[in-house]
Short mmCIF file of C-alpha atoms and ligand atoms in Angstrom, two decimals:
data_model
loop_
_atom_site.label_atom_id
_atom_site.label_comp_id
_atom_site.label_asym_id
_atom_site.label_seq_id
_atom_site.Cartn_x
_atom_site.Cartn_y
_atom_site.Cartn_z
CA MET A 1 0.00 0.00 0.00
CA LYS A 2 1.39 3.39 -0.99
CA ASN A 3 -0.25 5.58 1.60
CA ARG A 4 -0.84 4.96 5.26
CA ARG A 5 -4.55 4.73 6.09
CA ASN A 6 -5.98 6.32 9.22
CA ILE A 7 -8.97 4.37 10.45
CA ALA A 8 -11.85 5.51 12.67
CA VAL A 9 -13.15 2.41 14.44
CA LEU A 10 -16.75 2.99 15.53
CA GLY A 11 -17.53 0.35 18.16
CA SER A 12 -13.91 -0.51 18.93
CA THR A 13 -14.87 -2.32 22.15
CA GLY A 14 -17.07 -4.88 20.36
CA SER A 15 -16.28 -8.16 18.63
CA ILE A 16 -15.60 -6.61 15.19
CA GLY A 17 -13.96 -3.54 16.74
CA LYS A 18 -11.43 -5.63 18.69
CA GLN A 19 -10.59 -7.73 15.65
CA THR A 20 -10.16 -4.55 13.60
CA LEU A 21 -7.60 -3.33 16.12
CA GLU A 22 -5.79 -6.68 15.83
CA VAL A 23 -5.55 -6.10 12.08
CA ILE A 24 -4.35 -2.50 12.53
CA GLU A 25 -1.75 -3.66 15.05
CA SER A 26 -0.31 -6.10 12.52
CA TYR A 27 0.59 -3.36 10.01
CA PRO A 28 1.89 -0.42 12.05
CA SER A 29 3.50 1.26 9.06
CA LEU A 30 0.35 0.99 6.89
CA LEU A 31 -2.61 1.35 9.22
CA SER A 32 -3.36 3.46 12.26
CA ALA A 33 -6.28 3.84 14.65
CA GLU A 34 -7.17 7.51 14.35
CA VAL A 35 -10.43 7.47 16.31
CA LEU A 36 -11.93 4.91 18.68
CA THR A 37 -15.53 4.97 19.89
CA ALA A 38 -17.36 2.85 22.44
CA GLY A 39 -20.86 2.55 23.86
CA SER A 40 -20.27 2.19 27.58
CA ASN A 41 -17.20 0.02 28.10
CA ALA A 42 -14.93 2.80 29.40
CA GLU A 43 -12.30 0.43 30.82
CA LEU A 44 -11.60 -1.25 27.51
CA LEU A 45 -11.75 2.03 25.59
CA ILE A 46 -9.11 3.50 27.94
CA GLU A 47 -6.91 0.42 27.54
CA GLN A 48 -7.21 0.58 23.74
CA ALA A 49 -6.49 4.33 23.70
CA LYS A 50 -3.32 3.86 25.75
CA LYS A 51 -2.15 1.17 23.37
CA PHE A 52 -3.07 2.76 20.02
CA ASN A 53 -2.68 6.43 20.88
CA PRO A 54 -5.52 7.68 18.63
CA ASN A 55 -6.20 11.31 17.84
CA ALA A 56 -9.59 11.12 19.60
CA VAL A 57 -11.89 8.78 21.51
CA VAL A 58 -15.64 8.99 22.10
CA ILE A 59 -17.67 7.24 24.75
CA ALA A 60 -21.40 7.26 23.93
CA ASP A 61 -22.39 6.88 27.59
CA GLU A 62 -21.95 10.46 28.86
CA SER A 63 -21.80 9.38 32.50
CA LYS A 64 -18.42 7.76 31.73
CA TYR A 65 -16.85 10.93 30.34
CA ASP A 66 -14.93 11.93 33.50
CA LEU A 67 -13.57 8.43 33.92
CA VAL A 68 -12.18 8.35 30.37
CA PHE A 69 -10.98 11.97 30.47
CA ASP A 70 -9.07 11.49 33.73
CA ALA A 71 -7.48 8.24 32.60
CA LEU A 72 -6.20 9.80 29.35
CA ASP A 73 -5.43 13.26 30.76
CA ALA A 74 -1.67 12.90 30.49
CA LEU A 75 -1.84 11.76 26.85
CA ASP A 76 -2.41 13.85 23.75
CA ILE A 77 -5.82 12.30 23.00
CA LYS A 78 -9.06 14.26 22.62
CA VAL A 79 -11.91 12.82 24.64
CA TYR A 80 -15.59 13.34 23.78
CA ALA A 81 -18.86 11.83 25.01
CA GLY A 82 -22.35 11.27 23.69
CA GLU A 83 -23.86 9.73 20.55
CA LYS A 84 -23.84 13.12 18.83
CA ALA A 85 -20.09 13.34 19.28
CA ILE A 86 -19.66 10.04 17.39
CA ALA A 87 -21.52 11.55 14.44
CA GLU A 88 -19.27 14.61 14.59
CA VAL A 89 -15.92 12.98 15.08
CA VAL A 90 -16.19 11.01 11.81
CA GLU A 91 -15.77 14.28 9.91
CA MET A 92 -12.25 14.76 11.24
CA GLU A 93 -9.87 15.74 8.43
CA SER A 94 -7.23 13.13 9.26
CA ILE A 95 -9.57 10.12 8.89
CA ASP A 96 -9.34 8.09 5.67
CA VAL A 97 -11.64 5.16 6.42
CA VAL A 98 -14.56 4.87 8.84
CA LEU A 99 -15.15 1.29 9.93
CA THR A 100 -18.68 1.01 11.28
CA ALA A 101 -18.81 -1.73 13.91
CA MET A 102 -21.46 -0.31 16.19
CA VAL A 103 -24.41 -2.56 16.73
CA GLY A 104 -27.90 -1.78 15.42
CA TYR A 105 -29.61 1.43 14.43
CA SER A 106 -27.03 3.51 16.35
CA GLY A 107 -24.75 3.19 13.30
CA LEU A 108 -27.06 5.02 10.88
CA ILE A 109 -26.41 8.70 11.62
CA PRO A 110 -22.61 8.39 12.03
CA THR A 111 -22.43 6.44 8.76
CA LEU A 112 -24.43 9.12 6.91
CA LYS A 113 -22.22 11.85 8.40
CA ALA A 114 -19.07 10.00 7.40
CA ILE A 115 -20.33 9.63 3.83
CA GLU A 116 -21.26 13.31 3.73
CA ALA A 117 -17.70 14.09 4.80
CA GLY A 118 -16.41 11.96 1.90
CA LYS A 119 -14.88 9.19 4.01
CA THR A 120 -14.46 5.70 2.63
CA ILE A 121 -16.71 3.32 4.56
CA ALA A 122 -15.85 -0.18 5.74
CA LEU A 123 -19.32 -1.38 6.63
CA ALA A 124 -19.85 -3.97 9.35
CA ASN A 125 -23.00 -2.37 10.73
CA LYS A 126 -25.48 -4.08 8.39
CA GLU A 127 -28.48 -2.58 10.21
CA THR A 128 -27.64 0.79 8.61
CA MET A 129 -28.22 -0.71 5.14
CA VAL A 130 -31.38 -2.49 6.27
CA VAL A 131 -32.90 0.65 7.76
CA ALA A 132 -32.00 3.13 5.02
CA GLY A 133 -30.12 1.36 2.25
CA GLU A 134 -31.61 3.50 -0.50
CA LEU A 135 -30.70 6.77 1.22
CA VAL A 136 -27.22 5.58 2.18
CA THR A 137 -26.30 4.28 -1.28
CA LYS A 138 -27.72 7.35 -3.01
CA LEU A 139 -25.70 9.66 -0.79
CA ALA A 140 -22.57 7.56 -1.33
CA GLN A 141 -23.04 7.83 -5.09
CA GLU A 142 -23.52 11.58 -4.90
CA LYS A 143 -20.41 11.98 -2.81
CA GLY A 144 -18.34 9.48 -4.78
CA VAL A 145 -17.77 7.44 -1.64
CA ASN A 146 -16.98 3.72 -1.73
CA ILE A 147 -18.63 1.39 0.77
CA TYR A 148 -16.60 -1.78 1.28
CA PRO A 149 -18.35 -4.67 3.00
CA VAL A 150 -16.98 -6.23 6.19
CA ASP A 151 -19.76 -8.79 6.61
CA SER A 152 -18.12 -12.05 5.50
CA GLU A 153 -20.80 -12.97 2.92
CA HIS A 154 -20.76 -9.55 1.31
CA SER A 155 -17.00 -9.44 1.38
CA ALA A 156 -17.07 -12.80 -0.40
CA ILE A 157 -19.39 -11.44 -3.07
CA PHE A 158 -17.25 -8.37 -3.45
CA GLN A 159 -14.11 -10.52 -3.77
CA CYS A 160 -15.87 -12.57 -6.46
CA ILE A 161 -16.80 -9.54 -8.55
CA VAL A 162 -13.41 -7.84 -8.39
CA GLY A 163 -12.16 -8.20 -11.97
CA ASP A 164 -15.72 -8.71 -13.19
CA PHE A 165 -17.22 -5.31 -12.40
CA HIS A 166 -18.26 -4.87 -16.03
CA ASN A 167 -20.08 -8.20 -16.13
CA LYS A 168 -23.69 -8.75 -15.20
CA ILE A 169 -24.47 -10.67 -12.02
CA GLU A 170 -27.21 -13.20 -12.69
CA LYS A 171 -27.61 -13.93 -9.01
CA ILE A 172 -25.74 -14.22 -5.76
CA ILE A 173 -25.91 -17.12 -3.34
CA LEU A 174 -25.53 -16.10 0.28
CA THR A 175 -24.39 -18.94 2.48
CA ALA A 176 -25.75 -19.42 6.00
CA SER A 177 -24.36 -21.71 8.67
CA GLY A 178 -27.88 -22.44 9.90
CA GLY A 179 -26.84 -21.48 13.44
CA PRO A 180 -27.16 -23.59 16.58
CA PHE A 181 -30.76 -24.67 15.83
CA ARG A 182 -30.33 -25.97 12.30
CA GLY A 183 -32.64 -28.94 11.70
CA LYS A 184 -34.76 -28.25 14.80
CA ASP A 185 -38.56 -28.00 14.67
CA ARG A 186 -40.90 -25.39 16.11
CA LYS A 187 -41.70 -27.55 19.14
CA PHE A 188 -38.03 -27.61 20.07
CA LEU A 189 -37.63 -23.89 19.40
CA SER A 190 -40.59 -22.97 21.59
CA THR A 191 -38.57 -23.78 24.70
CA VAL A 192 -35.00 -22.79 23.80
CA THR A 193 -33.15 -20.48 26.19
CA LYS A 194 -30.83 -17.57 25.51
CA GLU A 195 -27.90 -19.71 26.72
CA GLN A 196 -28.61 -22.21 23.93
CA ALA A 197 -29.13 -19.45 21.37
CA LEU A 198 -25.88 -17.73 22.29
CA LYS A 199 -23.80 -20.79 21.32
CA HIS A 200 -22.95 -20.30 17.64
CA PRO A 201 -21.23 -23.31 16.01
CA ASN A 202 -18.72 -21.42 13.81
CA TRP A 203 -18.43 -17.74 14.76
CA GLU A 204 -17.82 -15.82 17.99
CA MET A 205 -19.71 -12.55 17.77
CA GLY A 206 -21.58 -9.93 19.80
CA ALA A 207 -24.80 -11.02 21.54
CA LYS A 208 -27.24 -9.33 19.15
CA ILE A 209 -25.88 -10.85 15.95
CA THR A 210 -25.52 -14.25 17.65
CA ILE A 211 -29.25 -14.28 18.43
CA ASP A 212 -29.95 -13.01 14.91
CA SER A 213 -27.95 -15.95 13.57
CA ALA A 214 -29.90 -18.45 15.67
CA SER A 215 -33.22 -16.98 14.47
CA MET A 216 -32.08 -16.61 10.82
CA MET A 217 -32.82 -12.89 11.05
CA ASN A 218 -29.12 -12.31 10.42
CA LYS A 219 -29.48 -13.88 6.97
CA GLY A 220 -32.64 -11.86 6.38
CA LEU A 221 -30.79 -8.65 7.22
CA GLU A 222 -27.96 -9.78 4.93
CA VAL A 223 -30.36 -10.29 2.01
CA ILE A 224 -31.46 -6.65 2.35
CA GLU A 225 -27.86 -5.51 2.87
CA ALA A 226 -26.87 -7.32 -0.36
CA LYS A 227 -29.64 -5.69 -2.35
CA TRP A 228 -28.30 -2.23 -1.59
CA LEU A 229 -24.59 -2.97 -1.65
CA PHE A 230 -24.71 -4.69 -5.04
CA GLY A 231 -27.83 -3.13 -6.62
CA LEU A 232 -29.76 -6.41 -6.95
CA GLN A 233 -33.41 -7.41 -7.27
CA ARG A 234 -35.01 -9.81 -4.82
CA ASN A 235 -35.03 -12.72 -7.30
CA GLN A 236 -31.26 -12.33 -7.71
CA ILE A 237 -30.56 -13.10 -4.04
CA ASP A 238 -30.62 -16.75 -2.96
CA VAL A 239 -29.81 -18.17 0.44
CA ILE A 240 -28.40 -21.64 0.98
CA VAL A 241 -27.46 -23.35 4.23
CA HIS A 242 -23.84 -24.48 4.31
CA PRO A 243 -23.09 -25.69 7.84
CA GLN A 244 -19.27 -25.75 7.53
CA SER A 245 -19.04 -21.98 6.79
CA ILE A 246 -16.12 -22.50 4.39
CA ILE A 247 -17.73 -21.02 1.27
CA HIS A 248 -18.54 -17.50 2.43
CA SER A 249 -20.86 -16.78 -0.53
CA MET A 250 -21.00 -17.05 -4.33
CA VAL A 251 -21.75 -15.07 -7.45
CA GLN A 252 -23.30 -16.54 -10.59
CA PHE A 253 -22.64 -14.57 -13.77
CA GLN A 254 -24.84 -14.47 -16.86
CA ASP A 255 -22.75 -17.12 -18.64
CA GLY A 256 -23.65 -19.51 -15.81
CA SER A 257 -20.20 -19.49 -14.24
CA ILE A 258 -20.15 -19.42 -10.44
CA LYS A 259 -17.35 -17.91 -8.38
CA ALA A 260 -17.05 -18.74 -4.68
CA GLN A 261 -14.84 -17.19 -2.03
CA MET A 262 -13.59 -19.69 0.54
CA GLY A 263 -11.52 -19.97 3.66
CA LEU A 264 -11.67 -20.79 7.34
CA PRO A 265 -14.19 -18.62 9.17
CA ASP A 266 -12.18 -15.69 10.52
CA MET A 267 -13.59 -12.16 10.47
CA ARG A 268 -10.14 -10.61 10.44
CA LEU A 269 -9.85 -11.45 6.74
CA PRO A 270 -12.92 -9.53 5.50
CA ILE A 271 -12.10 -6.70 7.92
CA GLN A 272 -8.59 -6.47 6.53
CA TYR A 273 -9.72 -6.65 2.91
CA ALA A 274 -12.23 -3.84 3.48
CA ILE A 275 -9.59 -1.50 4.88
CA THR A 276 -6.68 -2.42 2.62
CA TYR A 277 -8.55 -2.95 -0.71
CA PRO A 278 -7.39 -3.43 -3.42
CA GLU A 279 -4.36 -4.97 -1.73
CA ARG A 280 -4.18 -8.35 -0.07
CA LEU A 281 -1.56 -8.12 2.65
CA HIS A 282 0.24 -11.16 3.98
CA THR A 283 -1.30 -12.75 7.08
CA ASP A 284 -0.39 -15.56 9.46
CA PHE A 285 -4.01 -16.68 9.81
CA PRO A 286 -4.44 -20.48 9.74
CA ARG A 287 -4.85 -21.80 6.17
CA PHE A 288 -7.77 -23.92 4.96
CA ASN A 289 -6.94 -27.50 4.03
CA PHE A 290 -9.41 -29.35 1.77
CA ILE A 291 -8.31 -32.70 3.17
CA ASN A 292 -9.69 -31.74 6.59
CA TYR A 293 -13.09 -31.05 5.02
CA PRO A 294 -13.81 -33.99 2.71
CA SER A 295 -17.42 -32.91 2.38
CA LEU A 296 -18.88 -29.47 2.07
CA THR A 297 -22.66 -29.74 2.29
CA PHE A 298 -25.64 -27.61 1.30
CA GLU A 299 -29.29 -27.50 2.32
CA GLN A 300 -32.39 -25.47 1.55
CA PRO A 301 -33.11 -23.00 4.38
CA ASP A 302 -36.16 -23.95 6.45
CA ALA A 303 -38.17 -20.72 6.11
CA LYS A 304 -41.31 -22.31 7.59
CA THR A 305 -39.59 -23.00 10.92
CA PHE A 306 -37.41 -19.89 10.85
CA ARG A 307 -39.98 -17.29 9.78
CA ASN A 308 -37.60 -14.33 10.01
CA LEU A 309 -36.03 -15.06 6.65
CA ALA A 310 -39.46 -14.91 4.98
CA LEU A 311 -40.28 -11.70 6.89
CA ALA A 312 -37.08 -10.08 5.62
CA TYR A 313 -37.85 -11.02 2.00
CA ASP A 314 -41.35 -9.63 2.54
CA ALA A 315 -39.87 -6.37 3.90
CA LEU A 316 -37.64 -6.19 0.85
CA ASP A 317 -40.65 -6.63 -1.47
CA ARG A 318 -42.76 -4.03 0.30
CA GLY A 319 -39.89 -1.53 0.53
CA GLY A 320 -40.34 2.00 1.89
CA ASN A 321 -40.00 2.08 5.68
CA ILE A 322 -40.87 -1.62 6.14
CA PRO A 323 -37.25 -2.84 6.45
CA CYS A 324 -36.73 -0.08 9.04
CA ILE A 325 -39.74 -1.45 10.96
CA LEU A 326 -38.38 -5.00 10.67
CA ASN A 327 -35.04 -3.85 12.06
CA ALA A 328 -36.38 -1.80 14.97
CA ALA A 329 -38.83 -4.52 16.02
CA ASN A 330 -36.04 -7.07 15.79
CA GLU A 331 -33.73 -5.00 18.00
CA ILE A 332 -36.46 -4.82 20.64
CA VAL A 333 -37.37 -8.52 20.55
CA VAL A 334 -33.74 -9.62 20.68
CA GLY A 335 -33.19 -7.37 23.72
CA GLU A 336 -36.28 -8.79 25.40
CA PHE A 337 -35.32 -12.37 24.54
CA LEU A 338 -31.93 -11.74 26.17
CA ARG A 339 -33.80 -10.51 29.27
CA ASP A 340 -35.97 -13.68 29.27
CA LYS A 341 -39.08 -11.60 28.64
CA ILE A 342 -40.15 -13.29 25.41
CA GLY A 343 -39.85 -16.75 23.85
CA PHE A 344 -37.69 -17.57 20.83
CA LEU A 345 -40.60 -18.10 18.42
CA GLU A 346 -42.57 -15.09 19.63
CA MET A 347 -39.85 -12.85 18.27
CA SER A 348 -41.09 -13.31 14.69
CA ASP A 349 -44.73 -12.76 15.71
CA VAL A 350 -43.93 -9.36 17.23
CA ILE A 351 -41.89 -8.33 14.19
CA GLU A 352 -44.68 -9.34 11.82
CA GLU A 353 -47.30 -7.47 13.84
CA CYS A 354 -45.18 -4.31 13.79
CA MET A 355 -44.67 -4.63 10.02
CA ASN A 356 -48.45 -4.78 9.59
CA LYS A 357 -49.45 -2.08 12.07
CA ILE A 358 -46.97 0.78 11.71
CA SER A 359 -47.98 3.22 8.97
CA PHE A 360 -46.36 2.57 5.64
CA ILE A 361 -44.25 5.31 4.07
CA LYS A 362 -43.39 4.71 0.43
CA ASN A 363 -40.50 7.14 -0.03
CA PRO A 364 -39.09 7.84 3.40
CA GLY A 365 -36.51 10.53 4.15
CA ILE A 366 -34.19 10.54 7.12
CA GLU A 367 -36.81 12.13 9.43
CA ASP A 368 -39.28 9.38 8.47
CA TYR A 369 -36.75 6.69 9.31
CA ILE A 370 -36.05 8.28 12.69
CA ALA A 371 -39.78 8.51 13.43
CA THR A 372 -40.49 4.97 12.19
CA ASP A 373 -37.69 3.56 14.32
CA LYS A 374 -39.04 5.31 17.43
CA GLU A 375 -42.66 4.37 16.79
CA THR A 376 -41.79 0.73 16.11
CA ARG A 377 -39.80 0.38 19.32
CA ILE A 378 -42.76 1.67 21.33
CA LYS A 379 -45.17 -0.60 19.47
CA ALA A 380 -43.00 -3.70 19.88
CA LYS A 381 -42.67 -3.10 23.62
CA GLU A 382 -46.43 -2.57 23.87
CA ILE A 383 -47.09 -5.89 22.12
CA ILE A 384 -44.68 -7.74 24.40
CA SER A 385 -45.96 -6.30 27.71
P1 NDP B 401 -20.76 -6.08 19.71
O1 NDP B 401 -22.00 -6.07 20.53
O2 NDP B 401 -19.67 -7.02 20.07
O3 NDP B 401 -20.13 -4.59 19.70
C1 NDP B 401 -20.92 -3.47 19.48
C2 NDP B 401 -20.09 -2.20 19.59
O4 NDP B 401 -20.97 -1.08 19.47
C3 NDP B 401 -19.40 -2.05 20.95
O5 NDP B 401 -18.21 -1.34 20.78
C4 NDP B 401 -20.42 -1.20 21.73
O6 NDP B 401 -19.83 -0.47 22.78
C5 NDP B 401 -20.89 -0.26 20.63
N1 NDP B 401 -22.20 0.30 20.89
C6 NDP B 401 -23.32 -0.36 21.28
N2 NDP B 401 -24.36 0.50 21.38
C7 NDP B 401 -23.89 1.71 21.05
C8 NDP B 401 -24.47 3.01 20.99
N3 NDP B 401 -25.77 3.23 21.28
N4 NDP B 401 -23.69 4.04 20.62
C9 NDP B 401 -22.39 3.86 20.32
N5 NDP B 401 -21.79 2.66 20.37
C10 NDP B 401 -22.53 1.60 20.73
O7 NDP B 401 -21.22 -6.28 18.20
P2 NDP B 401 -20.42 -6.96 17.00
O8 NDP B 401 -19.02 -6.46 16.96
O9 NDP B 401 -20.67 -8.41 17.00
O10 NDP B 401 -21.22 -6.38 15.76
C11 NDP B 401 -21.08 -5.03 15.32
C12 NDP B 401 -21.78 -4.87 13.98
O11 NDP B 401 -21.10 -5.68 13.03
C13 NDP B 401 -23.23 -5.34 13.98
O12 NDP B 401 -23.97 -4.51 13.14
C14 NDP B 401 -23.16 -6.74 13.40
O13 NDP B 401 -24.33 -7.10 12.73
C15 NDP B 401 -22.01 -6.59 12.43
N6 NDP B 401 -21.30 -7.85 12.14
C16 NDP B 401 -20.68 -8.52 13.12
C17 NDP B 401 -20.01 -9.71 12.87
C18 NDP B 401 -19.26 -10.43 13.95
O14 NDP B 401 -18.57 -11.43 13.64
N7 NDP B 401 -19.31 -10.03 15.18
C19 NDP B 401 -20.00 -10.28 11.51
C20 NDP B 401 -20.64 -9.46 10.54
C21 NDP B 401 -21.27 -8.30 10.85
P3 NDP B 401 -19.69 -1.02 24.32
O15 NDP B 401 -19.41 -2.47 24.26
O16 NDP B 401 -18.57 -0.19 24.83
O17 NDP B 401 -20.99 -0.69 24.99
MG1 MG B 402 -22.47 -12.33 7.86
#
């Protein structure tokens, strides 16, 4: 890489954020952590700031400001607090790439601000694309900003189309591990606990996405994310269950040829590719050996048992603010499931009810998305209580 890249890591204290810092640490002459932001984990943010010496840090939880400020007082690091400050700090002149690894809807406004400021985006926060994919991609086009995917499936698709940008995609095939409940029926799912749902077979991730993976909502969100990232129609996006998680996704071109991107499941690879594109830098990550995987298998997803996937396709079809409703309702039900307030299968029922009851807006603007998100959260809580 010719020029050093200064990275703003939004959500540096999370699963993706920590792995991003591992990547940055491996290439000190090429990559640097320019900004770090956290939700409320002040201790880890302080530790990371001392190690990476960023230009600025932000803690969203304002009650932790003094703690972070005092701990970093002796260092030349700016300290800010509050969600608004995250949306402001992304505009900083010295930032080249903003890696969005916050969880949920909280990523939307900072991502829009970063695009407005002309920053390259490395997108992990898929919820931003689900909520407002049309707005986000339109703004990125206007500003000439590239959005590179971090999500492993979308990174795989991107890696398959590099060198084929001028060729038509017939369809993409998103692979899904199937999660911890693959093959289970609704009777089994009606009694599963959060402890069972939090055990993902192949990936170690934050709590929200782990539940989303168990409920197949993660794949639903990824279908919508893929539509906007790659400009596809619904009938061009297939999902297939591939329990070994070795093929990270595939692209089928109009001549019928299929390209797949493969490797051991390790998020550091897509993270690294998103921030160092078009280069592939040398890594010491373990290599995949075909002999250890004599059979790679594939199954049709069970959309009758796991209704979330069907709900996400439905949201995609209906468009407007419906994917925003799907996302907000999902964030509430996942939170309530993690608090043992709602059963695993009820999650889809609440989401569906919200999608049918919140007023439909055909061409939403940012204010409509903000209002829809708020209204849906209230509605979902009302349904649950
Ligand atoms: P985590 O829950 O591990 O981390 C979330 C990060 O966001 C933490 O740094 C957290 O801070 C911060 N955060 C939470 N709420 C807020 C808020 N209101 N304002 C500001 N910051 C906040 O999540 P993951 O790393 O697993 O996932 C991050 C995103 O990446 C998600 O959108 C997910 O879908 C996506 N993704 C994740 C993958 C994975 O392997 N983990 C794979 C593909 C995509 P703190 O902890 O300090 O409170
Ligand atoms: Mg994924």
